[in-house]
Amino acid sequence: MRWADLLLLLPAAPYRLAAFPFAALFHHLCASGHLSLTARYIFLLAGGCLLAGTAMGSYAVLLLIPAAGSVLVLLSVSRARVHTWVFALQMSSQTLCHLGLSSQELDPQDARPAITLSTIMLLTQKATSLGLDIHEGVVLLRLGQGLLQRALPLCSYLLFFPALLGGPLCSFSRFQAQVESSEALPRRLSAVGQRCLCALALQGLRVGLAAGLAGKEGCAGLGCLPCLWARALLLRLAYYMHWVLDEALLEVAGFRPEAGQGDLSLHDLWMLETTHRLAVFTRTWNKSTSHWLRRLVFQRCPAQPLLATFAFSAWWHGLRPGQVFGFLCWAVMVEADYRIHPFLSARATSQSVKLLYRGTTWVFTQLIVAYILVAVETESFSMLCLLWTSCNSILPLSYGLTLLLLLLVKKLKQN
């Protein structure tokens, strides 16, 4: 295993690692009292702009323009309408970026477009979350200050460099409280070290698994199921390392999400890999984004909130064929999970039957998650058709048919 392989996770990984010294410098300057409140905001904002320019090049304009537009909306639109305007601005600009970049012939070795799109998606999370906070009265903007004094914390929040390229989502209230605290920003070096070691171990597992799968792409019949599961495990390990590095970077700078709001803890990692319930996996996967989607869509949708949430998630991710199919399939599978497991668990009375039930449904959950993740990551429509017509679709189709059967039985009983 080469050291270079250990650093290759997602395109933005080298830039995340390069930001660690600057995050440590920011914390040191704050702890030693060398940065005033305004200087703290400027340091975070300037670091974000510098990181954006370094990681994205000229594509950084696609990030800075909607960020500036969102700040103007937040400062000028009334509290009752601010969320609607911010949501419309961010999602329209993000969709145009997705469509514009996907329609161009881009160099596959150029990571800047992928980094830019990912960062814009995170910007949408922060801007719409802040818009909701203002709309609901959780955040009250200070009106007795000049325009620049009011805009600086907002710009800094949307673009501060420790969370520019990754999550988890931090609320504006918590961000502001941590920056403006008269005490030194808290930092736990032991937690940072543990996360870095965890990231290294996860990438080692990923490189080892990739080496073991080399040359084994071909499969036939039911033999495709282990291959699909292994491909999805590679994807999950990549996301796990991505989230661990993100939280370590925030920790170095002195920022921490609220308890239970981070994207990945050891408990979450254990839960994701051992749960036999797809619904539990869904709530635990990318936890801060799950909370954001629940607040933005699920809790505000009057009809079919589950389907609406996954449909919006497909839109937020870019509306590629694989994403549309994968997220809608995910919605159907979660709905089936809610209905199938109560039916099965009620009939698992003895200990041996319970073990059989849990073991079987764990395998089913692993395979369905693998199917969904591979579908979401599928770039072309032709590859999606190959996935759909393969034996890998047997289990999702079975879940879908079982859901229809249970709904039919429920309707007959009501009549």
mmCIF file of C-alpha atoms in Angstrom:
data_model
loop_
_atom_site.group_PDB
_atom_site.id
_atom_site.type_symbol
_atom_site.label_atom_id
_atom_site.label_comp_id
_atom_site.label_asym_id
_atom_site.label_seq_id
_atom_site.Cartn_x
_atom_site.Cartn_y
_atom_site.Cartn_z
ATOM 1 C CA MET A 1 0.000 0.000 0.000
ATOM 2 C CA ARG A 2 1.403 3.364 -1.015
ATOM 3 C CA TRP A 3 1.079 6.431 1.202
ATOM 4 C CA ALA A 4 -0.462 8.276 -1.731
ATOM 5 C CA ASP A 5 -3.245 5.679 -1.788
ATOM 6 C CA LEU A 6 -4.058 6.433 1.837
ATOM 7 C CA LEU A 7 -4.742 10.069 0.986
ATOM 8 C CA LEU A 8 -7.001 9.405 -2.004
ATOM 9 C CA LEU A 9 -10.585 9.307 -0.831
ATOM 10 C CA LEU A 10 -12.706 11.935 -2.481
ATOM 11 C CA PRO A 11 -11.352 14.770 -4.649
ATOM 12 C CA ALA A 12 -11.364 17.272 -1.792
ATOM 13 C CA ALA A 13 -9.385 15.091 0.654
ATOM 14 C CA PRO A 14 -5.962 16.739 0.030
ATOM 15 C CA TYR A 15 -7.475 20.192 0.537
ATOM 16 C CA ARG A 16 -9.101 19.090 3.796
ATOM 17 C CA LEU A 17 -5.750 17.851 5.050
ATOM 18 C CA ALA A 18 -4.058 21.097 3.965
ATOM 19 C CA ALA A 19 -6.605 23.079 6.004
ATOM 20 C CA PHE A 20 -5.642 21.366 9.289
ATOM 21 C CA PRO A 21 -2.643 23.657 10.072
ATOM 22 C CA PHE A 22 -4.744 26.774 9.430
ATOM 23 C CA ALA A 23 -7.502 25.423 11.683
ATOM 24 C CA ALA A 24 -4.937 24.818 14.427
ATOM 25 C CA LEU A 25 -3.524 28.322 13.876
ATOM 26 C CA PHE A 26 -7.005 29.833 14.193
ATOM 27 C CA HIS A 27 -7.586 28.040 17.468
ATOM 28 C CA HIS A 28 -4.188 29.088 18.834
ATOM 29 C CA LEU A 29 -4.731 32.744 17.967
ATOM 30 C CA CYS A 30 -8.176 32.705 19.573
ATOM 31 C CA ALA A 31 -6.941 30.931 22.693
ATOM 32 C CA SER A 32 -4.042 33.376 23.109
ATOM 33 C CA GLY A 33 -6.326 36.387 22.679
ATOM 34 C CA HIS A 34 -4.666 37.686 19.530
ATOM 35 C CA LEU A 35 -7.891 37.778 17.503
ATOM 36 C CA SER A 36 -10.714 40.191 18.197
ATOM 37 C CA LEU A 37 -14.280 39.172 17.392
ATOM 38 C CA THR A 38 -14.217 40.883 14.000
ATOM 39 C CA ALA A 39 -10.800 39.388 13.256
ATOM 40 C CA ARG A 40 -12.147 35.908 14.012
ATOM 41 C CA TYR A 41 -14.944 36.292 11.496
ATOM 42 C CA ILE A 42 -12.558 37.739 8.905
ATOM 43 C CA PHE A 43 -10.037 34.906 9.450
ATOM 44 C CA LEU A 44 -12.712 32.252 8.926
ATOM 45 C CA LEU A 45 -14.167 34.011 5.871
ATOM 46 C CA ALA A 46 -10.793 34.754 4.261
ATOM 47 C CA GLY A 47 -9.713 31.176 4.872
ATOM 48 C CA GLY A 48 -12.884 29.941 3.186
ATOM 49 C CA CYS A 49 -12.368 32.158 0.133
ATOM 50 C CA LEU A 50 -8.712 31.104 -0.114
ATOM 51 C CA LEU A 51 -9.615 27.428 0.218
ATOM 52 C CA ALA A 52 -12.361 27.792 -2.401
ATOM 53 C CA GLY A 53 -9.986 29.440 -4.854
ATOM 54 C CA THR A 54 -7.319 26.806 -4.266
ATOM 55 C CA ALA A 55 -9.617 23.769 -4.513
ATOM 56 C CA MET A 56 -11.977 25.008 -7.239
ATOM 57 C CA GLY A 57 -10.013 27.519 -9.285
ATOM 58 C CA SER A 58 -12.257 29.654 -11.489
ATOM 59 C CA TYR A 59 -15.252 27.481 -10.534
ATOM 60 C CA ALA A 60 -15.197 29.196 -7.115
ATOM 61 C CA VAL A 61 -17.266 31.982 -8.681
ATOM 62 C CA LEU A 62 -20.181 29.521 -8.842
ATOM 63 C CA LEU A 63 -19.990 29.278 -5.049
ATOM 64 C CA LEU A 64 -19.305 32.898 -4.145
ATOM 65 C CA ILE A 65 -22.126 34.424 -6.211
ATOM 66 C CA PRO A 66 -25.019 32.443 -4.577
ATOM 67 C CA ALA A 67 -23.378 32.912 -1.164
ATOM 68 C CA ALA A 68 -23.367 36.685 -1.633
ATOM 69 C CA GLY A 69 -26.926 36.553 -3.000
ATOM 70 C CA SER A 70 -28.132 34.589 0.011
ATOM 71 C CA VAL A 71 -26.604 37.129 2.399
ATOM 72 C CA LEU A 72 -28.355 39.970 0.580
ATOM 73 C CA VAL A 73 -31.667 38.099 0.780
ATOM 74 C CA LEU A 74 -31.194 37.328 4.466
ATOM 75 C CA LEU A 75 -30.553 40.992 5.228
ATOM 76 C CA SER A 76 -33.236 42.541 3.013
ATOM 77 C CA VAL A 77 -36.262 40.201 2.888
ATOM 78 C CA SER A 78 -38.867 40.115 5.652
ATOM 79 C CA ARG A 79 -38.801 37.361 8.229
ATOM 80 C CA ALA A 80 -42.035 35.814 6.887
ATOM 81 C CA ARG A 81 -40.634 35.352 3.377
ATOM 82 C CA VAL A 82 -36.906 34.979 3.904
ATOM 83 C CA HIS A 83 -36.895 31.172 3.878
ATOM 84 C CA THR A 84 -38.838 30.979 0.607
ATOM 85 C CA TRP A 85 -36.521 33.437 -1.141
ATOM 86 C CA VAL A 86 -33.325 31.794 0.125
ATOM 87 C CA PHE A 87 -34.606 28.348 -0.811
ATOM 88 C CA ALA A 88 -35.567 29.509 -4.324
ATOM 89 C CA LEU A 89 -32.220 31.256 -4.863
ATOM 90 C CA GLN A 90 -30.067 28.393 -3.638
ATOM 91 C CA MET A 91 -31.896 25.532 -5.325
ATOM 92 C CA SER A 92 -32.223 27.364 -8.644
ATOM 93 C CA SER A 93 -28.531 28.315 -8.730
ATOM 94 C CA GLN A 94 -27.488 24.841 -7.599
ATOM 95 C CA THR A 95 -29.664 23.177 -10.249
ATOM 96 C CA LEU A 96 -28.229 25.412 -12.960
ATOM 97 C CA CYS A 97 -24.717 24.488 -11.829
ATOM 98 C CA HIS A 98 -25.565 20.774 -11.889
ATOM 99 C CA LEU A 99 -27.098 21.000 -15.350
ATOM 100 C CA GLY A 100 -24.392 23.280 -16.733
ATOM 101 C CA LEU A 101 -21.426 21.236 -15.545
ATOM 102 C CA SER A 102 -22.990 17.873 -16.425
ATOM 103 C CA SER A 103 -23.674 19.034 -19.996
ATOM 104 C CA GLN A 104 -20.036 19.964 -20.648
ATOM 105 C CA GLU A 105 -17.233 17.713 -21.812
ATOM 106 C CA LEU A 106 -15.083 17.863 -18.697
ATOM 107 C CA ASP A 107 -11.699 16.318 -18.114
ATOM 108 C CA PRO A 108 -12.291 13.247 -15.902
ATOM 109 C CA GLN A 109 -8.991 13.967 -14.151
ATOM 110 C CA ASP A 110 -10.143 17.483 -13.205
ATOM 111 C CA ALA A 111 -11.600 17.290 -9.692
ATOM 112 C CA ARG A 112 -12.617 20.949 -9.484
ATOM 113 C CA PRO A 113 -16.191 20.585 -10.863
ATOM 114 C CA ALA A 114 -16.997 17.751 -8.425
ATOM 115 C CA ILE A 115 -15.571 19.726 -5.490
ATOM 116 C CA THR A 116 -17.532 22.798 -6.571
ATOM 117 C CA LEU A 117 -20.861 20.962 -6.818
ATOM 118 C CA SER A 118 -20.356 19.286 -3.439
ATOM 119 C CA THR A 119 -19.516 22.616 -1.805
ATOM 120 C CA ILE A 120 -22.540 24.337 -3.368
ATOM 121 C CA MET A 121 -24.759 21.579 -1.963
ATOM 122 C CA LEU A 122 -23.331 22.232 1.502
ATOM 123 C CA LEU A 123 -23.889 25.967 0.999
ATOM 124 C CA THR A 124 -27.549 25.233 0.247
ATOM 125 C CA GLN A 125 -27.807 23.330 3.521
ATOM 126 C CA LYS A 126 -26.392 26.206 5.551
ATOM 127 C CA ALA A 127 -28.315 28.969 3.767
ATOM 128 C CA THR A 128 -31.711 27.243 3.951
ATOM 129 C CA SER A 129 -31.108 26.194 7.565
ATOM 130 C CA LEU A 130 -30.324 29.800 8.483
ATOM 131 C CA GLY A 131 -33.360 30.991 6.505
ATOM 132 C CA LEU A 132 -35.575 28.622 8.490
ATOM 133 C CA ASP A 133 -34.011 29.783 11.763
ATOM 134 C CA ILE A 134 -34.814 33.412 10.929
ATOM 135 C CA HIS A 135 -38.307 32.513 9.691
ATOM 136 C CA GLU A 136 -39.084 30.603 12.900
ATOM 137 C CA GLY A 137 -37.583 33.253 15.178
ATOM 138 C CA VAL A 138 -34.703 31.067 16.365
ATOM 139 C CA VAL A 139 -32.185 33.607 15.017
ATOM 140 C CA LEU A 140 -32.756 37.359 15.354
ATOM 141 C CA LEU A 141 -30.503 39.487 13.164
ATOM 142 C CA ARG A 142 -29.070 42.545 14.872
ATOM 143 C CA LEU A 143 -30.653 45.623 13.320
ATOM 144 C CA GLY A 144 -28.749 48.341 15.157
ATOM 145 C CA GLN A 145 -25.478 47.742 13.321
ATOM 146 C CA GLY A 146 -24.077 48.807 9.961
ATOM 147 C CA LEU A 147 -24.538 46.669 6.874
ATOM 148 C CA LEU A 148 -21.001 45.285 6.886
ATOM 149 C CA GLN A 149 -21.194 44.430 10.604
ATOM 150 C CA ARG A 150 -24.436 42.538 10.014
ATOM 151 C CA ALA A 151 -23.210 40.824 6.867
ATOM 152 C CA LEU A 152 -19.835 39.652 8.192
ATOM 153 C CA PRO A 153 -21.123 36.897 10.548
ATOM 154 C CA LEU A 154 -23.500 35.642 7.839
ATOM 155 C CA CYS A 155 -20.780 35.509 5.170
ATOM 156 C CA SER A 156 -18.401 33.876 7.613
ATOM 157 C CA TYR A 157 -20.972 31.227 8.530
ATOM 158 C CA LEU A 158 -21.721 30.342 4.912
ATOM 159 C CA LEU A 159 -18.059 30.166 3.868
ATOM 160 C CA PHE A 160 -15.974 29.446 6.990
ATOM 161 C CA PHE A 161 -13.150 27.181 5.926
ATOM 162 C CA PRO A 162 -13.336 24.275 8.443
ATOM 163 C CA ALA A 163 -16.817 23.384 7.096
ATOM 164 C CA LEU A 164 -16.493 24.630 3.515
ATOM 165 C CA LEU A 165 -15.728 21.292 1.854
ATOM 166 C CA GLY A 166 -17.626 19.036 4.238
ATOM 167 C CA GLY A 167 -20.084 18.773 7.091
ATOM 168 C CA PRO A 168 -21.600 18.175 9.481
ATOM 169 C CA LEU A 169 -24.154 20.969 9.324
ATOM 170 C CA CYS A 170 -23.708 23.400 12.204
ATOM 171 C CA SER A 171 -26.515 25.817 13.072
ATOM 172 C CA PHE A 172 -25.811 29.539 12.817
ATOM 173 C CA SER A 173 -26.663 30.010 16.494
ATOM 174 C CA ARG A 174 -24.075 27.467 17.579
ATOM 175 C CA PHE A 175 -21.484 28.827 15.147
ATOM 176 C CA GLN A 176 -22.011 32.382 16.390
ATOM 177 C CA ALA A 177 -21.945 31.348 20.046
ATOM 178 C CA GLN A 178 -18.666 29.460 19.620
ATOM 179 C CA VAL A 179 -16.984 32.270 17.673
ATOM 180 C CA GLU A 180 -18.156 35.012 20.030
ATOM 181 C CA SER A 181 -17.428 33.133 23.245
ATOM 182 C CA SER A 182 -15.153 35.108 25.534
ATOM 183 C CA GLU A 183 -13.431 31.861 26.489
ATOM 184 C CA ALA A 184 -11.056 29.989 24.234
ATOM 185 C CA LEU A 185 -12.778 27.755 21.743
ATOM 186 C CA PRO A 186 -12.804 24.241 23.223
ATOM 187 C CA ARG A 187 -10.751 21.570 21.553
ATOM 188 C CA ARG A 188 -10.092 17.943 22.408
ATOM 189 C CA LEU A 189 -6.813 16.816 20.825
ATOM 190 C CA SER A 190 -7.433 13.215 21.883
ATOM 191 C CA ALA A 191 -10.701 13.200 19.928
ATOM 192 C CA VAL A 192 -8.915 14.672 16.894
ATOM 193 C CA GLY A 193 -6.245 11.985 17.098
ATOM 194 C CA GLN A 194 -8.816 9.216 17.413
ATOM 195 C CA ARG A 195 -10.709 10.480 14.378
ATOM 196 C CA CYS A 196 -7.524 10.729 12.298
ATOM 197 C CA LEU A 197 -6.511 7.189 13.254
ATOM 198 C CA CYS A 198 -10.037 6.010 12.457
ATOM 199 C CA ALA A 199 -9.837 7.702 9.052
ATOM 200 C CA LEU A 200 -6.496 6.025 8.374
ATOM 201 C CA ALA A 201 -7.894 2.620 9.374
ATOM 202 C CA LEU A 202 -10.986 3.083 7.202
ATOM 203 C CA GLN A 203 -8.880 4.029 4.193
ATOM 204 C CA GLY A 204 -6.604 1.057 4.825
ATOM 205 C CA LEU A 205 -9.649 -1.228 4.783
ATOM 206 C CA ARG A 206 -10.850 0.447 1.608
ATOM 207 C CA VAL A 207 -7.531 0.047 -0.205
ATOM 208 C CA GLY A 208 -7.276 -3.583 0.914
ATOM 209 C CA LEU A 209 -10.812 -4.355 -0.236
ATOM 210 C CA ALA A 210 -10.195 -2.641 -3.570
ATOM 211 C CA ALA A 211 -7.047 -4.716 -4.079
ATOM 212 C CA GLY A 212 -8.972 -7.900 -3.278
ATOM 213 C CA LEU A 213 -11.663 -7.025 -5.813
ATOM 214 C CA ALA A 214 -9.242 -6.131 -8.599
ATOM 215 C CA GLY A 215 -9.980 -8.216 -11.667
ATOM 216 C CA LYS A 216 -13.234 -9.629 -10.247
ATOM 217 C CA GLU A 217 -15.721 -7.297 -11.910
ATOM 218 C CA GLY A 218 -17.335 -10.010 -13.986
ATOM 219 C CA CYS A 219 -20.207 -12.003 -12.467
ATOM 220 C CA ALA A 220 -23.276 -13.934 -13.503
ATOM 221 C CA GLY A 221 -26.637 -14.742 -11.919
ATOM 222 C CA LEU A 222 -26.834 -14.647 -8.140
ATOM 223 C CA GLY A 223 -23.050 -14.423 -8.029
ATOM 224 C CA CYS A 224 -23.479 -10.686 -8.702
ATOM 225 C CA LEU A 225 -24.876 -10.126 -5.203
ATOM 226 C CA PRO A 226 -21.523 -10.436 -3.348
ATOM 227 C CA CYS A 227 -19.886 -8.239 -6.002
ATOM 228 C CA LEU A 228 -22.579 -5.569 -5.564
ATOM 229 C CA TRP A 229 -22.238 -5.702 -1.773
ATOM 230 C CA ALA A 230 -18.443 -5.288 -2.006
ATOM 231 C CA ARG A 231 -18.769 -2.311 -4.366
ATOM 232 C CA ALA A 232 -21.205 -0.651 -1.967
ATOM 233 C CA LEU A 233 -18.901 -1.362 0.980
ATOM 234 C CA LEU A 234 -16.138 0.511 -0.841
ATOM 235 C CA LEU A 235 -18.489 3.468 -1.214
ATOM 236 C CA ARG A 236 -19.534 3.352 2.440
ATOM 237 C CA LEU A 237 -15.924 3.247 3.635
ATOM 238 C CA ALA A 238 -15.185 6.283 1.474
ATOM 239 C CA TYR A 239 -18.082 8.223 2.974
ATOM 240 C CA TYR A 240 -17.151 7.160 6.507
ATOM 241 C CA MET A 241 -13.604 8.462 6.092
ATOM 242 C CA HIS A 242 -14.927 11.647 4.508
ATOM 243 C CA TRP A 243 -17.149 12.332 7.538
ATOM 244 C CA VAL A 244 -14.456 11.446 10.088
ATOM 245 C CA LEU A 245 -11.984 13.866 8.484
ATOM 246 C CA ASP A 246 -14.634 16.602 8.379
ATOM 247 C CA GLU A 247 -15.366 16.310 12.084
ATOM 248 C CA ALA A 248 -11.649 16.158 12.935
ATOM 249 C CA LEU A 249 -11.053 19.416 11.020
ATOM 250 C CA LEU A 250 -13.896 21.138 12.848
ATOM 251 C CA GLU A 251 -12.545 19.841 16.161
ATOM 252 C CA VAL A 252 -9.064 21.222 15.452
ATOM 253 C CA ALA A 253 -10.543 24.679 14.818
ATOM 254 C CA GLY A 254 -12.582 24.483 18.033
ATOM 255 C CA PHE A 255 -16.006 23.877 16.497
ATOM 256 C CA ARG A 256 -18.157 20.934 17.463
ATOM 257 C CA PRO A 257 -21.713 20.048 16.447
ATOM 258 C CA GLU A 258 -24.270 19.463 19.135
ATOM 259 C CA ALA A 259 -24.334 16.044 20.779
ATOM 260 C CA GLY A 260 -25.818 13.492 18.393
ATOM 261 C CA GLN A 261 -25.716 15.913 15.433
ATOM 262 C CA GLY A 262 -22.395 14.812 13.951
ATOM 263 C CA ASP A 263 -22.275 12.689 10.827
ATOM 264 C CA LEU A 264 -20.402 9.710 12.250
ATOM 265 C CA SER A 265 -19.510 8.458 15.714
ATOM 266 C CA LEU A 266 -18.301 4.991 16.624
ATOM 267 C CA HIS A 267 -21.835 4.189 17.781
ATOM 268 C CA ASP A 268 -23.204 5.383 14.444
ATOM 269 C CA LEU A 269 -20.657 3.297 12.543
ATOM 270 C CA TRP A 270 -21.633 0.199 14.527
ATOM 271 C CA MET A 271 -25.318 0.931 14.011
ATOM 272 C CA LEU A 272 -24.949 1.396 10.252
ATOM 273 C CA GLU A 273 -23.171 -1.923 9.783
ATOM 274 C CA THR A 274 -25.187 -4.069 12.200
ATOM 275 C CA THR A 275 -28.787 -2.842 11.997
ATOM 276 C CA HIS A 276 -31.372 -5.133 10.438
ATOM 277 C CA ARG A 277 -33.754 -2.223 9.803
ATOM 278 C CA LEU A 278 -33.387 -0.121 6.676
ATOM 279 C CA ALA A 279 -35.291 2.720 8.385
ATOM 280 C CA VAL A 280 -32.683 2.824 11.180
ATOM 281 C CA PHE A 281 -29.868 2.816 8.621
ATOM 282 C CA THR A 282 -31.556 5.712 6.787
ATOM 283 C CA ARG A 283 -31.908 7.844 9.930
ATOM 284 C CA THR A 284 -28.271 7.190 10.907
ATOM 285 C CA TRP A 285 -26.703 7.649 7.469
ATOM 286 C CA ASN A 286 -25.241 11.164 7.027
ATOM 287 C CA LYS A 287 -27.056 12.238 10.169
ATOM 288 C CA SER A 288 -26.814 16.018 9.853
ATOM 289 C CA THR A 289 -28.200 15.890 6.301
ATOM 290 C CA SER A 290 -30.985 13.588 7.500
ATOM 291 C CA HIS A 291 -31.927 16.128 10.194
ATOM 292 C CA TRP A 292 -31.821 18.928 7.616
ATOM 293 C CA LEU A 293 -34.073 17.024 5.180
ATOM 294 C CA ARG A 294 -36.499 16.156 7.971
ATOM 295 C CA ARG A 295 -36.781 19.790 9.028
ATOM 296 C CA LEU A 296 -36.853 21.264 5.524
ATOM 297 C CA VAL A 297 -39.189 18.806 3.788
ATOM 298 C CA PHE A 298 -40.564 15.953 5.908
ATOM 299 C CA GLN A 299 -42.025 18.077 8.721
ATOM 300 C CA ARG A 300 -43.414 20.682 6.316
ATOM 301 C CA CYS A 301 -44.986 18.435 3.660
ATOM 302 C CA PRO A 302 -48.750 17.895 4.118
ATOM 303 C CA ALA A 303 -48.986 14.757 1.943
ATOM 304 C CA GLN A 304 -46.612 11.828 1.356
ATOM 305 C CA PRO A 305 -43.757 13.398 3.343
ATOM 306 C CA LEU A 306 -41.495 10.347 2.992
ATOM 307 C CA LEU A 307 -41.735 10.282 -0.791
ATOM 308 C CA ALA A 308 -41.383 14.069 -0.985
ATOM 309 C CA THR A 309 -38.244 13.974 1.169
ATOM 310 C CA PHE A 310 -36.496 11.406 -1.013
ATOM 311 C CA ALA A 311 -37.650 13.130 -4.206
ATOM 312 C CA PHE A 312 -36.188 16.422 -2.947
ATOM 313 C CA SER A 313 -32.981 14.610 -1.975
ATOM 314 C CA ALA A 314 -32.677 13.405 -5.573
ATOM 315 C CA TRP A 315 -33.146 17.000 -6.764
ATOM 316 C CA TRP A 316 -30.587 18.289 -4.259
ATOM 317 C CA HIS A 317 -28.063 15.654 -5.393
ATOM 318 C CA GLY A 318 -28.388 16.609 -9.069
ATOM 319 C CA LEU A 319 -31.250 14.659 -10.713
ATOM 320 C CA ARG A 320 -29.045 12.254 -12.651
ATOM 321 C CA PRO A 321 -30.943 9.089 -13.717
ATOM 322 C CA GLY A 322 -29.204 6.966 -11.098
ATOM 323 C CA GLN A 323 -29.992 9.459 -8.355
ATOM 324 C CA VAL A 324 -33.672 9.737 -9.292
ATOM 325 C CA PHE A 325 -34.061 5.965 -9.476
ATOM 326 C CA GLY A 326 -31.955 5.306 -6.380
ATOM 327 C CA PHE A 327 -33.683 7.787 -4.073
ATOM 328 C CA LEU A 328 -37.195 6.855 -5.191
ATOM 329 C CA CYS A 329 -36.295 3.194 -4.702
ATOM 330 C CA TRP A 330 -34.945 4.127 -1.255
ATOM 331 C CA ALA A 331 -38.289 5.741 -0.369
ATOM 332 C CA VAL A 332 -40.212 2.617 -1.392
ATOM 333 C CA MET A 333 -37.811 0.364 0.533
ATOM 334 C CA VAL A 334 -38.129 2.444 3.728
ATOM 335 C CA GLU A 335 -41.925 2.393 3.459
ATOM 336 C CA ALA A 336 -41.757 -1.372 2.992
ATOM 337 C CA ASP A 337 -39.417 -1.644 5.981
ATOM 338 C CA TYR A 338 -41.936 0.185 8.191
ATOM 339 C CA ARG A 339 -44.624 -2.361 7.292
ATOM 340 C CA ILE A 340 -42.710 -5.616 6.865
ATOM 341 C CA HIS A 341 -40.801 -5.630 10.153
ATOM 342 C CA PRO A 342 -43.810 -5.256 12.491
ATOM 343 C CA PHE A 343 -45.450 -8.088 10.555
ATOM 344 C CA LEU A 344 -42.395 -10.360 10.887
ATOM 345 C CA SER A 345 -41.374 -9.460 14.446
ATOM 346 C CA ALA A 346 -44.868 -10.246 15.746
ATOM 347 C CA ARG A 347 -44.420 -13.791 14.462
ATOM 348 C CA ALA A 348 -40.881 -14.272 15.793
ATOM 349 C CA THR A 349 -41.790 -15.665 19.208
ATOM 350 C CA SER A 350 -39.021 -18.119 20.090
ATOM 351 C CA GLN A 351 -35.347 -17.189 20.495
ATOM 352 C CA SER A 352 -34.245 -19.262 17.521
ATOM 353 C CA VAL A 353 -36.859 -17.680 15.251
ATOM 354 C CA LYS A 354 -35.842 -14.210 16.464
ATOM 355 C CA LEU A 355 -32.198 -14.953 15.584
ATOM 356 C CA LEU A 356 -33.256 -16.228 12.164
ATOM 357 C CA TYR A 357 -35.437 -13.152 11.649
ATOM 358 C CA ARG A 358 -32.690 -10.721 12.637
ATOM 359 C CA GLY A 359 -29.964 -12.491 10.681
ATOM 360 C CA THR A 360 -32.038 -12.775 7.518
ATOM 361 C CA THR A 361 -33.288 -9.196 7.627
ATOM 362 C CA TRP A 362 -29.726 -7.955 8.296
ATOM 363 C CA VAL A 363 -28.580 -9.643 5.069
ATOM 364 C CA PHE A 364 -31.576 -8.208 3.226
ATOM 365 C CA THR A 365 -30.833 -4.713 4.589
ATOM 366 C CA GLN A 366 -27.182 -4.953 3.561
ATOM 367 C CA LEU A 367 -28.081 -6.011 0.018
ATOM 368 C CA ILE A 368 -30.800 -3.374 -0.406
ATOM 369 C CA VAL A 369 -28.467 -0.642 0.869
ATOM 370 C CA ALA A 370 -25.819 -1.883 -1.559
ATOM 371 C CA TYR A 371 -28.304 -1.780 -4.439
ATOM 372 C CA ILE A 372 -29.411 1.770 -3.598
ATOM 373 C CA LEU A 373 -25.876 3.155 -3.149
ATOM 374 C CA VAL A 374 -24.639 1.641 -6.407
ATOM 375 C CA ALA A 375 -27.718 2.973 -8.223
ATOM 376 C CA VAL A 376 -27.228 6.493 -6.834
ATOM 377 C CA GLU A 377 -23.568 6.494 -7.904
ATOM 378 C CA THR A 378 -24.374 5.210 -11.422
ATOM 379 C CA GLU A 379 -23.547 7.937 -13.936
ATOM 380 C CA SER A 380 -25.133 6.743 -17.191
ATOM 381 C CA PHE A 381 -28.621 5.546 -18.073
ATOM 382 C CA SER A 382 -27.231 2.462 -19.854
ATOM 383 C CA MET A 383 -25.398 1.324 -16.717
ATOM 384 C CA LEU A 384 -28.569 1.907 -14.704
ATOM 385 C CA CYS A 385 -30.491 -0.338 -17.109
ATOM 386 C CA LEU A 386 -27.868 -3.059 -16.639
ATOM 387 C CA LEU A 387 -28.302 -2.804 -12.875
ATOM 388 C CA TRP A 388 -32.098 -2.861 -13.176
ATOM 389 C CA THR A 389 -32.129 -5.985 -15.387
ATOM 390 C CA SER A 390 -29.596 -7.889 -13.266
ATOM 391 C CA CYS A 391 -30.312 -10.385 -10.508
ATOM 392 C CA ASN A 392 -29.492 -7.634 -7.998
ATOM 393 C CA SER A 393 -33.026 -6.280 -8.504
ATOM 394 C CA ILE A 394 -34.696 -9.424 -7.134
ATOM 395 C CA LEU A 395 -34.662 -8.330 -3.496
ATOM 396 C CA PRO A 396 -35.839 -4.711 -4.032
ATOM 397 C CA LEU A 397 -38.617 -5.991 -6.312
ATOM 398 C CA SER A 398 -39.619 -8.525 -3.662
ATOM 399 C CA TYR A 399 -39.781 -5.794 -1.030
ATOM 400 C CA GLY A 400 -41.860 -3.627 -3.354
ATOM 401 C CA LEU A 401 -44.306 -6.439 -4.119
ATOM 402 C CA THR A 402 -44.567 -7.292 -0.411
ATOM 403 C CA LEU A 403 -45.365 -3.640 0.322
ATOM 404 C CA LEU A 404 -48.157 -3.689 -2.272
ATOM 405 C CA LEU A 405 -49.524 -6.925 -0.814
ATOM 406 C CA LEU A 406 -49.529 -5.556 2.748
ATOM 407 C CA LEU A 407 -51.226 -2.350 1.601
ATOM 408 C CA LEU A 408 -53.859 -4.408 -0.231
ATOM 409 C CA VAL A 409 -54.492 -6.560 2.838
ATOM 410 C CA LYS A 410 -54.822 -3.448 5.022
ATOM 411 C CA LYS A 411 -57.315 -1.921 2.588
ATOM 412 C CA LEU A 412 -59.394 -5.101 2.477
ATOM 413 C CA LYS A 413 -59.501 -5.236 6.266
ATOM 414 C CA GLN A 414 -60.670 -1.614 6.448
ATOM 415 C CA ASN A 415 -63.482 -2.358 3.978
#
